[in-house]
Amino acid sequence: MPGMRVTLGQLRAFEAVVRLGSFSGAAKELFVTQPAISKKIRMLQEEVGLPLLEQVGKQIYLTQAGRELLAVCADWLETWARFEQQIADFKGLKQGRLRIAVVTTSKYFMPRVLGPFCARYPGVDVAMEVVNRDRLLERLSRNEDDLYVMGVPPEDWEIESEPLIENPLVVIAPASHPMSGRRDIPFSELAGEVFIMREQGSGTRIAVERAFRERGMPLRVKMELGSNEAIKQAVAGGLGLSVLSRSSLVALGGGGALSELDVRGFPIRRHWYLVRPRGKQLSVVAQAFLEFLQEHLSLLQPEPAGGTEGPAVRTG
Ligand code: PGA
């Protein structure tokens, strides 16, 4: 049997007529005419297929079917009212979820803006996926998140992107390396070194390979590691050099396990971009985050020297 076609308006009319004991009272409460209320009740009865109300004189009585409907109706209306409240809260940003996906290197600065954002909107939950460029593109193509942060937005995709902050890539070496502390090292000297590199599909990897290709130089990859942190450990352990986003390093000025080399052609100048599919209807929460981010770009700037994770880095 096909389901009954009942509208929320009919249920509201029915509930009001029963509660107030009159058609005119219900019409007044719901801001409609009395014939409109009568019509809704008539249509509701037709759908149910049994009388719901009996009128004796001026008194309105519920039939048995009417009593059953009233019980269900009260539940539905309450559930609906809760839903309406929730939507109002979303609009007022009291609740909601922000989904963002960021490339590995942005995990070092995105939390700096997420903290204050969550403090401003305490009812908003944040889910931040930290993935490499390839995985991020997959998520973007499936429209899985509200916003994305990445190094190199793909050129031929239907996306909107805006630069956020600079993302310089620098050469790192163990602090004890002979090049450490030297000034203006020619790029060609890197040809004699072995590198610990990020995996294929990483934006960092793409940028480094391009820099070597442009100079017609071989890039000798001794080891691939899928994590910037693991690479820092490997470089500190003397396994080779690497090129990483400066944001993944911590400048301590002296005594560090790693040092940033002063090589010509470095840092490789890049930016992080905020990306979303073109024309995507942003959720209220995502829109608020976008505006918050634009107003608080200064929070994203690198922290002054100070400890976070991994081996310390000496610059210059
Ligand atoms: P990656 O991205 O984690 O894929 O290397 C970093 C970047 O593109 O800046």
Short mmCIF file of C-alpha atoms and ligand atoms in Angstrom, two decimals:
data_model
loop_
_atom_site.label_atom_id
_atom_site.label_comp_id
_atom_site.label_asym_id
_atom_site.label_seq_id
_atom_site.Cartn_x
_atom_site.Cartn_y
_atom_site.Cartn_z
CA MET A 1 0.00 0.00 0.00
CA PRO A 2 1.46 3.39 -0.93
CA GLY A 3 2.14 5.62 2.09
CA MET A 4 -0.23 8.38 3.10
CA ARG A 5 0.53 11.79 1.74
CA VAL A 6 0.29 13.99 4.74
CA THR A 7 1.82 17.44 5.07
CA LEU A 8 3.32 19.15 8.05
CA GLY A 9 0.76 21.95 7.57
CA GLN A 10 -2.13 19.48 7.87
CA LEU A 11 -0.66 17.99 11.03
CA ARG A 12 -0.12 21.42 12.53
CA ALA A 13 -3.74 22.36 11.76
CA PHE A 14 -5.05 19.13 13.26
CA GLU A 15 -2.99 19.47 16.42
CA ALA A 16 -4.05 23.10 16.88
CA VAL A 17 -7.75 22.35 16.34
CA VAL A 18 -7.65 19.58 18.96
CA ARG A 19 -5.60 21.59 21.47
CA LEU A 20 -7.68 24.75 21.12
CA GLY A 21 -11.00 22.97 20.60
CA SER A 22 -11.93 25.20 17.68
CA PHE A 23 -11.29 25.75 14.00
CA SER A 24 -11.32 29.51 14.36
CA GLY A 25 -8.81 29.39 17.23
CA ALA A 26 -6.47 27.21 15.15
CA ALA A 27 -6.85 29.55 12.15
CA LYS A 28 -5.88 32.51 14.30
CA GLU A 29 -2.87 30.80 15.83
CA LEU A 30 -1.56 29.62 12.48
CA PHE A 31 -2.25 32.92 10.68
CA VAL A 32 -4.54 31.35 8.06
CA THR A 33 -8.29 31.54 7.34
CA GLN A 34 -10.79 29.19 8.92
CA PRO A 35 -11.71 27.59 5.53
CA ALA A 36 -7.99 26.89 5.00
CA ILE A 37 -7.93 24.99 8.31
CA SER A 38 -11.11 23.07 7.38
CA LYS A 39 -9.59 22.15 4.04
CA LYS A 40 -6.39 20.84 5.65
CA ILE A 41 -8.37 18.71 8.10
CA ARG A 42 -10.59 17.38 5.29
CA MET A 43 -7.59 16.41 3.20
CA LEU A 44 -5.93 14.78 6.17
CA GLN A 45 -9.05 12.70 6.85
CA GLU A 46 -9.18 11.68 3.19
CA GLU A 47 -5.60 10.48 3.30
CA VAL A 48 -6.09 8.59 6.54
CA GLY A 49 -9.35 7.21 5.18
CA LEU A 50 -11.25 7.52 8.48
CA PRO A 51 -12.85 10.44 10.30
CA LEU A 52 -10.50 12.05 12.81
CA LEU A 53 -12.81 14.60 14.43
CA GLU A 54 -16.48 14.62 15.29
CA GLN A 55 -18.33 17.83 15.88
CA VAL A 56 -21.32 17.68 18.21
CA GLY A 57 -22.85 21.12 18.56
CA LYS A 58 -19.90 23.40 19.19
CA GLN A 59 -17.84 20.63 20.75
CA ILE A 60 -15.08 18.86 18.83
CA TYR A 61 -14.30 15.26 19.75
CA LEU A 62 -11.50 13.01 18.65
CA THR A 63 -12.37 9.67 17.07
CA GLN A 64 -10.20 6.69 17.90
CA ALA A 65 -8.18 7.23 14.71
CA GLY A 66 -7.90 10.89 15.69
CA ARG A 67 -6.47 9.96 19.10
CA GLU A 68 -3.86 7.73 17.48
CA LEU A 69 -2.92 10.44 15.05
CA LEU A 70 -2.66 13.03 17.79
CA ALA A 71 -0.08 10.92 19.66
CA VAL A 72 2.05 10.46 16.55
CA CYS A 73 1.56 14.05 15.53
CA ALA A 74 2.82 15.42 18.83
CA ASP A 75 6.01 13.38 18.38
CA TRP A 76 6.51 14.54 14.83
CA LEU A 77 5.93 18.16 15.59
CA GLU A 78 8.32 18.04 18.50
CA THR A 79 11.00 16.36 16.39
CA TRP A 80 10.46 18.93 13.67
CA ALA A 81 10.69 21.80 16.16
CA ARG A 82 14.02 20.37 17.36
CA PHE A 83 15.24 20.24 13.77
CA GLU A 84 14.18 23.85 13.21
CA GLN A 85 16.04 24.87 16.33
CA GLN A 86 19.12 23.06 15.13
CA ILE A 87 19.00 24.82 11.79
CA ALA A 88 18.61 28.15 13.55
CA ASP A 89 21.68 27.26 15.62
CA PHE A 90 23.65 26.37 12.48
CA LYS A 91 22.70 29.71 11.01
CA GLY A 92 23.75 31.40 14.18
CA LEU A 93 26.92 29.23 14.17
CA LYS A 94 26.14 27.74 17.54
CA GLN A 95 26.72 24.29 16.05
CA GLY A 96 28.19 22.66 13.03
CA ARG A 97 31.20 20.89 11.63
CA LEU A 98 34.08 22.22 9.62
CA ARG A 99 35.88 19.73 7.40
CA ILE A 100 39.20 20.76 6.00
CA ALA A 101 41.95 18.79 4.31
CA VAL A 102 45.48 20.18 4.36
CA VAL A 103 48.79 19.01 2.94
CA THR A 104 51.30 17.71 5.47
CA THR A 105 53.29 20.90 5.73
CA SER A 106 50.28 23.06 6.61
CA LYS A 107 49.70 21.10 9.78
CA TYR A 108 52.40 23.31 11.28
CA PHE A 109 50.41 26.51 10.95
CA MET A 110 46.73 25.66 10.47
CA PRO A 111 46.22 24.81 14.15
CA ARG A 112 47.28 28.37 14.99
CA VAL A 113 44.15 29.70 13.35
CA LEU A 114 41.88 26.78 14.27
CA GLY A 115 42.43 27.41 17.97
CA PRO A 116 41.09 30.97 17.99
CA PHE A 117 38.33 30.02 15.52
CA CYS A 118 37.09 27.28 17.85
CA ALA A 119 37.29 29.68 20.78
CA ARG A 120 35.06 32.15 18.88
CA TYR A 121 32.56 29.41 17.88
CA PRO A 122 32.67 26.85 20.70
CA GLY A 123 29.83 24.74 19.24
CA VAL A 124 31.69 24.11 16.00
CA ASP A 125 33.65 20.85 15.64
CA VAL A 126 36.62 20.73 13.34
CA ALA A 127 37.84 17.73 11.38
CA MET A 128 41.23 18.37 9.78
CA GLU A 129 42.69 15.70 7.50
CA VAL A 130 46.44 15.92 7.02
CA VAL A 131 47.43 14.21 3.77
CA ASN A 132 49.89 14.59 0.91
CA ARG A 133 49.09 16.44 -2.29
CA ASP A 134 47.88 13.38 -4.19
CA ARG A 135 45.51 12.28 -1.44
CA LEU A 136 44.27 15.85 -1.10
CA LEU A 137 43.46 16.00 -4.82
CA GLU A 138 41.49 12.76 -4.48
CA ARG A 139 39.47 14.25 -1.62
CA LEU A 140 38.95 17.45 -3.60
CA SER A 141 37.70 15.56 -6.65
CA ARG A 142 35.20 13.72 -4.43
CA ASN A 143 34.15 16.97 -2.75
CA GLU A 144 34.78 15.43 0.67
CA ASP A 145 35.69 18.57 2.60
CA ASP A 146 34.63 22.20 2.91
CA LEU A 147 38.04 23.71 2.21
CA TYR A 148 41.53 22.59 1.25
CA VAL A 149 45.00 23.96 1.87
CA MET A 150 47.72 22.91 -0.55
CA GLY A 151 50.98 23.97 -2.14
CA VAL A 152 50.27 23.84 -5.85
CA PRO A 153 46.62 23.97 -6.95
CA PRO A 154 46.14 21.92 -10.13
CA GLU A 155 45.90 24.24 -13.12
CA ASP A 156 43.15 22.69 -15.19
CA TRP A 157 40.66 21.95 -12.42
CA GLU A 158 37.42 23.80 -11.77
CA ILE A 159 38.57 25.35 -8.53
CA GLU A 160 38.92 28.68 -6.82
CA SER A 161 42.16 29.30 -5.00
CA GLU A 162 43.78 32.15 -3.13
CA PRO A 163 47.31 32.38 -1.76
CA LEU A 164 47.56 32.28 2.02
CA ILE A 165 51.18 32.63 3.09
CA GLU A 166 54.63 31.83 1.77
CA ASN A 167 55.89 28.27 1.87
CA PRO A 168 59.66 28.40 1.27
CA LEU A 169 61.42 25.07 0.73
CA VAL A 170 64.93 24.84 2.16
CA VAL A 171 67.84 22.42 2.06
CA ILE A 172 68.57 20.76 5.38
CA ALA A 173 71.64 18.86 6.48
CA PRO A 174 72.97 17.43 9.73
CA ALA A 175 74.54 20.26 11.73
CA SER A 176 77.89 18.45 11.46
CA HIS A 177 77.79 18.44 7.64
CA PRO A 178 80.76 20.18 5.93
CA MET A 179 78.41 22.53 4.05
CA SER A 180 76.72 23.59 7.24
CA GLY A 181 77.55 27.20 8.03
CA ARG A 182 78.99 27.90 4.56
CA ARG A 183 77.59 30.88 2.63
CA ASP A 184 76.25 30.96 -0.91
CA ILE A 185 76.85 27.33 -1.78
CA PRO A 186 76.51 26.71 -5.56
CA PHE A 187 73.48 24.56 -6.45
CA SER A 188 75.79 22.25 -8.41
CA GLU A 189 77.42 21.06 -5.20
CA LEU A 190 74.16 19.30 -4.32
CA ALA A 191 74.93 16.87 -7.16
CA GLY A 192 77.47 15.16 -4.93
CA GLU A 193 74.95 14.59 -2.14
CA VAL A 194 72.32 11.94 -1.51
CA PHE A 195 68.81 12.94 -0.47
CA ILE A 196 66.06 11.67 1.77
CA MET A 197 62.92 12.66 -0.08
CA ARG A 198 59.20 12.67 0.43
CA GLU A 199 57.21 10.03 -1.46
CA GLN A 200 55.96 10.37 -5.06
CA GLY A 201 52.71 12.31 -5.04
CA SER A 202 54.02 14.78 -2.51
CA GLY A 203 53.94 18.45 -3.49
CA THR A 204 57.31 19.01 -1.84
CA ARG A 205 58.77 16.21 -3.94
CA ILE A 206 57.33 17.66 -7.16
CA ALA A 207 58.84 21.09 -6.42
CA VAL A 208 62.28 19.69 -5.60
CA GLU A 209 62.38 17.44 -8.67
CA ARG A 210 61.43 20.42 -10.82
CA ALA A 211 64.20 22.58 -9.33
CA PHE A 212 66.81 19.91 -10.12
CA ARG A 213 65.37 19.24 -13.58
CA GLU A 214 65.43 22.94 -14.45
CA ARG A 215 69.16 22.96 -13.74
CA GLY A 216 69.74 19.69 -15.56
CA MET A 217 71.02 18.14 -12.34
CA PRO A 218 70.43 14.62 -11.08
CA LEU A 219 68.59 14.24 -7.80
CA ARG A 220 70.01 11.23 -6.01
CA VAL A 221 67.25 9.86 -3.82
CA LYS A 222 68.66 7.45 -1.28
CA MET A 223 65.53 7.03 0.78
CA GLU A 224 61.85 7.93 0.50
CA LEU A 225 59.89 8.70 3.64
CA GLY A 226 56.24 9.70 3.80
CA SER A 227 56.64 12.02 6.75
CA ASN A 228 58.43 15.33 7.22
CA GLU A 229 59.16 14.40 10.83
CA ALA A 230 60.75 11.09 9.85
CA ILE A 231 62.85 12.89 7.25
CA LYS A 232 64.15 15.33 9.86
CA GLN A 233 65.18 12.41 12.05
CA ALA A 234 66.88 10.65 9.14
CA VAL A 235 68.79 13.79 8.15
CA ALA A 236 69.82 14.40 11.75
CA GLY A 237 71.00 10.78 11.79
CA GLY A 238 73.37 11.53 8.89
CA LEU A 239 71.59 9.51 6.20
CA GLY A 240 71.56 12.37 3.68
CA LEU A 241 70.28 15.85 2.95
CA SER A 242 66.70 16.86 2.28
CA VAL A 243 64.55 19.71 1.08
CA LEU A 244 61.60 20.51 3.28
CA SER A 245 59.19 23.32 3.92
CA ARG A 246 60.83 25.76 6.31
CA SER A 247 57.65 25.68 8.37
CA SER A 248 58.40 22.09 9.30
CA LEU A 249 61.65 23.19 10.94
CA VAL A 250 62.31 24.89 14.19
CA ALA A 251 64.93 27.62 14.32
CA LEU A 252 66.86 27.47 17.53
CA GLY A 253 69.97 29.40 16.65
CA GLY A 254 72.96 27.25 17.49
CA GLY A 255 73.42 23.80 18.87
CA GLY A 256 70.71 22.19 16.73
CA ALA A 257 70.86 18.73 15.21
CA LEU A 258 69.94 20.08 11.76
CA SER A 259 71.02 23.08 9.81
CA GLU A 260 69.43 24.96 6.94
CA LEU A 261 71.99 25.26 4.14
CA ASP A 262 72.55 28.52 2.29
CA VAL A 263 72.37 27.12 -1.25
CA ARG A 264 71.93 29.35 -4.33
CA GLY A 265 68.44 28.90 -5.79
CA PHE A 266 67.01 28.23 -2.33
CA PRO A 267 64.66 28.71 -0.72
CA ILE A 268 62.35 27.53 -3.47
CA ARG A 269 59.59 30.15 -3.23
CA ARG A 270 56.10 28.71 -3.01
CA HIS A 271 52.82 29.58 -1.37
CA TRP A 272 50.10 27.71 0.34
CA TYR A 273 46.73 28.18 -1.26
CA LEU A 274 43.25 27.96 0.11
CA VAL A 275 41.29 25.93 -2.42
CA ARG A 276 37.67 24.93 -2.99
CA PRO A 277 35.69 23.59 -5.93
CA ARG A 278 34.50 26.46 -8.13
CA GLY A 279 30.94 27.47 -7.31
CA LYS A 280 30.78 25.27 -4.21
CA GLN A 281 28.03 26.37 -1.88
CA LEU A 282 29.93 26.71 1.38
CA SER A 283 28.23 25.73 4.62
CA VAL A 284 27.57 28.54 7.08
CA VAL A 285 30.42 27.22 9.22
CA ALA A 286 32.84 27.02 6.30
CA GLN A 287 31.93 30.52 5.20
CA ALA A 288 32.59 31.78 8.72
CA PHE A 289 35.94 30.01 8.76
CA LEU A 290 36.89 31.50 5.41
CA GLU A 291 36.16 35.00 6.67
CA PHE A 292 37.94 34.31 9.95
CA LEU A 293 41.00 33.07 8.08
CA GLN A 294 41.08 36.11 5.83
CA GLU A 295 40.89 38.41 8.84
CA HIS A 296 43.55 36.50 10.80
CA LEU A 297 46.20 35.74 8.20
CA SER A 298 48.83 37.09 10.56
CA LEU A 299 48.22 34.11 12.87
CA LEU A 300 49.54 31.85 10.13
CA GLN A 301 52.94 33.50 9.96
CA PRO A 302 55.82 31.38 11.27
CA GLU A 303 56.42 31.44 14.97
CA PRO A 304 59.60 33.07 16.20
CA ALA A 305 62.34 30.67 17.27
CA GLY A 306 61.16 28.22 19.85
CA GLY A 307 60.81 24.51 20.34
CA THR A 308 58.14 22.36 18.78
CA GLU A 309 58.68 18.84 17.50
CA GLY A 310 61.67 17.09 16.00
CA PRO A 311 65.39 17.85 15.86
CA ALA A 312 66.30 21.48 16.28
CA VAL A 313 67.54 23.46 13.29
CA ARG A 314 70.35 25.92 13.04
CA THR A 315 69.96 28.41 10.23
CA GLY A 316 72.73 29.84 8.02
P1 PGA B 1 53.11 17.51 0.46
O1 PGA B 1 52.62 18.97 0.27
O2 PGA B 1 52.79 17.10 1.85
O3 PGA B 1 52.30 16.77 -0.59
O4 PGA B 1 54.57 17.48 0.18
C1 PGA B 1 53.30 20.02 0.72
C2 PGA B 1 53.26 21.13 -0.28
O5 PGA B 1 52.83 20.93 -1.43
O6 PGA B 1 53.66 22.20 0.16
#
